Amino acid sequence: KAGVTQTPRYLIKTRGQQVTLSCSPISGHRSVSWYQQTPGQGLQFLFEYFSETQRNKGNFPGRFSGRQFSNSRSEMNVSTLELGDSALYLCASSLRTGEGNTIYFGEGSWLTVV
Amino acid sequence: SQQGEEDPQALSIQEGENATMNCSYKTSINNLQWYRQNSGRGLVHLILIRSNEREKHSGRLRVTLDTSKKSSSLLITASRAADTASYFCATDGTTDSWGKLQFGAGTQVVVTP
């Protein structure tokens, strides 16, 4: 069974540009969540989608957005990039069926903003 | 903001020794999960312990949970060089926030041959 797949793995963008990151969850998983990891702030929750609906949102500005498609694949978008957006962006998926909700992560997308 | 703290922040041991790290959290939880992260890579799920469980084992891993103290510990027995990584605990709270994990700052473990 394939794991959580994220693309691209590495990318470099210029300040002011926008970026779209993609995530394919484990087959059968309907919950997809996104996290940002930086040396200063650690791992922080961005948002979670379940059945194409955003269920939870972290404390990030509106420049960060996401969506989920009917096949559970998800994308996140960051507009008007800032230097501080440089980070490892991690996608995770789960069945979201109740107790013991194991959450699996992908390898991440490394974003560098110059 | 982060849910809790991990202790110690860094741990250096030799192969064959045991490694113990602790995690404390602030609010009530449904589950607590431990993850490993090798440098520059994604998070690898190690073990999940539910709020009504006190101890769980998986191979060389032993996890305990004390909800009265809001703390958990991860023990890696007979460590190997391949165990060198950062270890994170993560909690989820109410049913409405199942997919929303709150992470500690992590413990960096170095295992020398």
GROMACS .gro file of C-alpha atoms in nm:
model
  227
    1LYS     CA    1   0.000   0.000   0.000
    2ALA     CA    2   0.149   0.332  -0.107
    3GLY     CA    3   0.207   0.593   0.159
    4VAL     CA    4   0.128   0.962   0.157
    5THR     CA    5   0.279   1.116  -0.155
    6GLN     CA    6   0.376   1.480  -0.178
    7THR     CA    7   0.492   1.675  -0.481
    8PRO     CA    8   0.712   1.854  -0.550
    9ARG     CA    9   0.977   1.752  -0.300
   10TYR     CA   10   1.186   2.064  -0.340
   11LEU     CA   11   1.114   2.403  -0.484
   12ILE     CA   12   1.255   2.753  -0.481
   13LYS     CA   13   1.032   3.056  -0.523
   14THR     CA   14   1.079   3.431  -0.520
   15ARG     CA   15   0.913   3.665  -0.273
   16GLY     CA   16   0.572   3.772  -0.395
   17GLN     CA   17   0.512   3.459  -0.602
   18GLN     CA   18   0.263   3.193  -0.518
   19VAL     CA   19   0.308   2.819  -0.481
   20THR     CA   20   0.086   2.512  -0.494
   21LEU     CA   21   0.179   2.190  -0.318
   22SER     CA   22   0.008   1.860  -0.383
   23CYS     CA   23  -0.069   1.563  -0.162
   24SER     CA   24  -0.210   1.219  -0.238
   25PRO     CA   25  -0.328   1.042   0.077
   26ILE     CA   26  -0.308   0.673   0.152
   27SER     CA   27  -0.574   0.487  -0.043
   28GLY     CA   28  -0.901   0.489   0.150
   29HIS     CA   29  -0.806   0.777   0.376
   30ARG     CA   30  -1.050   1.066   0.363
   31SER     CA   31  -0.882   1.306   0.603
   32VAL     CA   32  -0.588   1.513   0.484
   33SER     CA   33  -0.409   1.765   0.700
   34TRP     CA   34  -0.118   2.001   0.641
   35TYR     CA   35   0.161   2.113   0.871
   36GLN     CA   36   0.444   2.361   0.848
   37GLN     CA   37   0.777   2.283   1.008
   38THR     CA   38   1.039   2.550   1.071
   39PRO     CA   39   1.341   2.554   1.303
   40GLY     CA   40   1.195   2.842   1.500
   41GLN     CA   41   0.830   2.743   1.535
   42GLY     CA   42   0.851   2.366   1.508
   43LEU     CA   43   0.558   2.172   1.369
   44GLN     CA   44   0.244   2.376   1.332
   45PHE     CA   45  -0.097   2.272   1.209
   46LEU     CA   46  -0.225   2.452   0.900
   47PHE     CA   47  -0.561   2.292   0.816
   48GLU     CA   48  -0.746   1.966   0.782
   49TYR     CA   49  -0.990   1.848   0.519
   50PHE     CA   50  -1.237   1.565   0.534
   51SER     CA   51  -1.465   1.475   0.245
   52GLU     CA   52  -1.377   1.800   0.064
   53THR     CA   53  -1.469   2.015   0.366
   54GLN     CA   54  -1.226   2.208   0.579
   55ARG     CA   55  -1.281   2.080   0.932
   56ASN     CA   56  -1.009   2.260   1.123
   57LYS     CA   57  -0.781   2.554   1.060
   58GLY     CA   58  -0.466   2.665   1.233
   59ASN     CA   59  -0.351   3.014   1.312
   60PHE     CA   60  -0.207   3.115   0.976
   61PRO     CA   61  -0.284   3.417   0.758
   62GLY     CA   62  -0.530   3.398   0.471
   63ARG     CA   63  -0.241   3.368   0.224
   64PHE     CA   64  -0.241   3.001   0.317
   65SER     CA   65  -0.528   2.808   0.167
   66GLY     CA   66  -0.611   2.457   0.070
   67ARG     CA   67  -0.866   2.234  -0.088
   68GLN     CA   68  -0.953   1.870  -0.119
   69PHE     CA   69  -1.086   1.694  -0.423
   70SER     CA   70  -1.346   1.419  -0.449
   71ASN     CA   71  -1.070   1.157  -0.472
   72SER     CA   72  -0.931   1.287  -0.137
   73ARG     CA   73  -0.622   1.433  -0.299
   74SER     CA   74  -0.540   1.775  -0.158
   75GLU     CA   75  -0.355   2.088  -0.255
   76MET     CA   76  -0.236   2.379  -0.050
   77ASN     CA   77  -0.156   2.719  -0.188
   78VAL     CA   78   0.049   3.001  -0.047
   79SER     CA   79   0.012   3.337  -0.218
   80THR     CA   80   0.235   3.642  -0.198
   81LEU     CA   81   0.524   3.443  -0.060
   82GLU     CA   82   0.739   3.587   0.216
   83LEU     CA   83   1.088   3.485   0.324
   84GLY     CA   84   0.940   3.346   0.645
   85ASP     CA   85   0.733   3.096   0.448
   86SER     CA   86   1.048   2.896   0.383
   87ALA     CA   87   0.977   2.566   0.553
   88LEU     CA   88   0.911   2.197   0.520
   89TYR     CA   89   0.543   2.147   0.443
   90LEU     CA   90   0.409   1.813   0.554
   91CYS     CA   91   0.090   1.646   0.448
   92ALA     CA   92  -0.074   1.375   0.655
   93SER     CA   93  -0.367   1.143   0.606
   94SER     CA   94  -0.588   0.929   0.824
   95LEU     CA   95  -0.908   0.732   0.820
   96ARG     CA   96  -1.061   0.967   1.078
   97THR     CA   97  -1.293   0.701   1.209
   98GLY     CA   98  -1.269   0.749   1.582
   99GLU     CA   99  -1.046   0.632   1.862
  100GLY     CA  100  -0.699   0.526   1.764
  101ASN     CA  101  -0.688   0.760   1.468
  102THR     CA  102  -0.337   0.694   1.338
  103ILE     CA  103  -0.209   0.980   1.126
  104TYR     CA  104   0.053   0.910   0.860
  105PHE     CA  105   0.282   1.169   0.708
  106GLY     CA  106   0.444   1.212   0.371
  107GLU     CA  107   0.807   1.304   0.304
  108GLY     CA  108   0.722   1.671   0.276
  109SER     CA  109   0.781   1.953   0.032
  110TRP     CA  110   1.080   2.174   0.100
  111LEU     CA  111   0.998   2.532   0.006
  112THR     CA  112   1.268   2.795  -0.010
  113VAL     CA  113   1.165   3.156  -0.067
  114VAL     CA  114   1.440   3.389  -0.190
  115SER     CA  115   0.156   2.738   1.981
  116GLN     CA  116   0.278   2.398   2.082
  117GLN     CA  117   0.091   2.163   2.307
  118GLY     CA  118   0.375   2.059   2.526
  119GLU     CA  119   0.734   2.001   2.600
  120GLU     CA  120   0.971   1.717   2.537
  121ASP     CA  121   1.247   1.632   2.772
  122PRO     CA  122   1.535   1.613   2.720
  123GLN     CA  123   1.586   1.834   2.415
  124ALA     CA  124   1.887   1.627   2.316
  125LEU     CA  125   2.015   1.285   2.412
  126SER     CA  126   2.344   1.121   2.321
  127ILE     CA  127   2.392   0.751   2.392
  128GLN     CA  128   2.594   0.454   2.272
  129GLU     CA  129   2.463   0.159   2.076
  130GLY     CA  130   2.304  -0.097   2.300
  131GLU     CA  131   2.195   0.151   2.563
  132ASN     CA  132   1.834   0.245   2.629
  133ALA     CA  133   1.696   0.586   2.538
  134THR     CA  134   1.413   0.743   2.734
  135MET     CA  135   1.237   1.064   2.644
  136ASN     CA  136   0.940   1.233   2.801
  137CYS     CA  137   0.655   1.441   2.672
  138SER     CA  138   0.418   1.662   2.864
  139TYR     CA  139   0.101   1.819   2.732
  140LYS     CA  140  -0.147   2.075   2.854
  141THR     CA  141  -0.501   1.982   2.761
  142SER     CA  142  -0.715   1.667   2.763
  143ILE     CA  143  -0.640   1.428   2.480
  144ASN     CA  144  -0.797   1.146   2.284
  145ASN     CA  145  -0.474   0.994   2.160
  146LEU     CA  146  -0.102   1.051   2.185
  147GLN     CA  147   0.125   0.950   1.898
  148TRP     CA  148   0.501   0.929   1.874
  149TYR     CA  149   0.688   1.000   1.553
  150ARG     CA  150   1.047   0.977   1.433
  151GLN     CA  151   1.202   1.219   1.189
  152ASN     CA  152   1.534   1.169   1.021
  153SER     CA  153   1.710   1.482   0.910
  154GLY     CA  154   1.526   1.651   0.625
  155ARG     CA  155   1.270   1.374   0.593
  156GLY     CA  156   0.904   1.329   0.678
  157LEU     CA  157   0.759   1.195   1.001
  158VAL     CA  158   0.746   0.820   1.053
  159HIS     CA  159   0.468   0.698   1.278
  160LEU     CA  160   0.598   0.486   1.566
  161ILE     CA  161   0.312   0.418   1.801
  162LEU     CA  162  -0.028   0.547   1.910
  163ILE     CA  163  -0.159   0.521   2.263
  164ARG     CA  164  -0.517   0.601   2.349
  165SER     CA  165  -0.616   0.809   2.648
  166ASN     CA  166  -0.762   0.502   2.823
  167GLU     CA  167  -0.438   0.303   2.783
  168ARG     CA  168  -0.144   0.318   3.020
  169GLU     CA  169   0.128   0.128   2.837
  170LYS     CA  170   0.195  -0.001   2.490
  171HIS     CA  171   0.476  -0.195   2.327
  172SER     CA  172   0.593  -0.224   1.969
  173GLY     CA  173   0.917  -0.409   1.904
  174ARG     CA  174   1.192  -0.223   2.090
  175LEU     CA  175   0.956   0.062   2.177
  176ARG     CA  176   0.765   0.105   2.499
  177VAL     CA  177   0.529   0.395   2.553
  178THR     CA  178   0.358   0.492   2.875
  179LEU     CA  179   0.083   0.743   2.930
  180ASP     CA  180  -0.016   0.909   3.257
  181THR     CA  181  -0.321   1.124   3.194
  182SER     CA  182  -0.332   1.244   3.555
  183LYS     CA  183   0.012   1.399   3.506
  184LYS     CA  184  -0.050   1.481   3.139
  185SER     CA  185   0.269   1.309   3.039
  186SER     CA  186   0.403   1.027   2.827
  187SER     CA  187   0.735   0.855   2.789
  188LEU     CA  188   0.900   0.671   2.501
  189LEU     CA  189   1.163   0.409   2.575
  190ILE     CA  190   1.380   0.268   2.299
  191THR     CA  191   1.563  -0.040   2.418
  192ALA     CA  192   1.895  -0.168   2.284
  193SER     CA  193   1.941   0.138   2.065
  194ARG     CA  194   2.110   0.123   1.726
  195ALA     CA  195   2.287   0.384   1.516
  196ALA     CA  196   1.983   0.380   1.287
  197ASP     CA  197   1.774   0.515   1.577
  198THR     CA  198   1.955   0.848   1.541
  199ALA     CA  199   1.673   1.093   1.469
  200SER     CA  200   1.441   1.348   1.625
  201TYR     CA  201   1.143   1.211   1.814
  202PHE     CA  202   0.817   1.397   1.855
  203CYS     CA  203   0.506   1.337   2.054
  204ALA     CA  204   0.176   1.464   1.916
  205THR     CA  205  -0.166   1.483   2.070
  206ASP     CA  206  -0.516   1.526   1.939
  207GLY     CA  207  -0.796   1.651   2.153
  208THR     CA  208  -1.167   1.640   2.106
  209THR     CA  209  -1.345   1.442   1.840
  210ASP     CA  210  -1.385   1.757   1.633
  211SER     CA  211  -1.010   1.797   1.615
  212TRP     CA  212  -0.907   1.443   1.526
  213GLY     CA  213  -0.695   1.557   1.237
  214LYS     CA  214  -0.536   1.843   1.427
  215LEU     CA  215  -0.221   1.726   1.597
  216GLN     CA  216  -0.030   1.941   1.841
  217PHE     CA  217   0.339   1.863   1.857
  218GLY     CA  218   0.609   1.903   2.115
  219ALA     CA  219   0.945   2.052   2.025
  220GLY     CA  220   1.107   1.711   1.990
  221THR     CA  221   1.400   1.523   2.136
  222GLN     CA  222   1.711   1.489   1.921
  223VAL     CA  223   1.868   1.148   1.978
  224VAL     CA  224   2.219   1.059   1.865
  225VAL     CA  225   2.329   0.698   1.892
  226THR     CA  226   2.699   0.642   1.845
  227PRO     CA  227   2.842   0.303   1.740
   0.00000   0.00000   0.00000
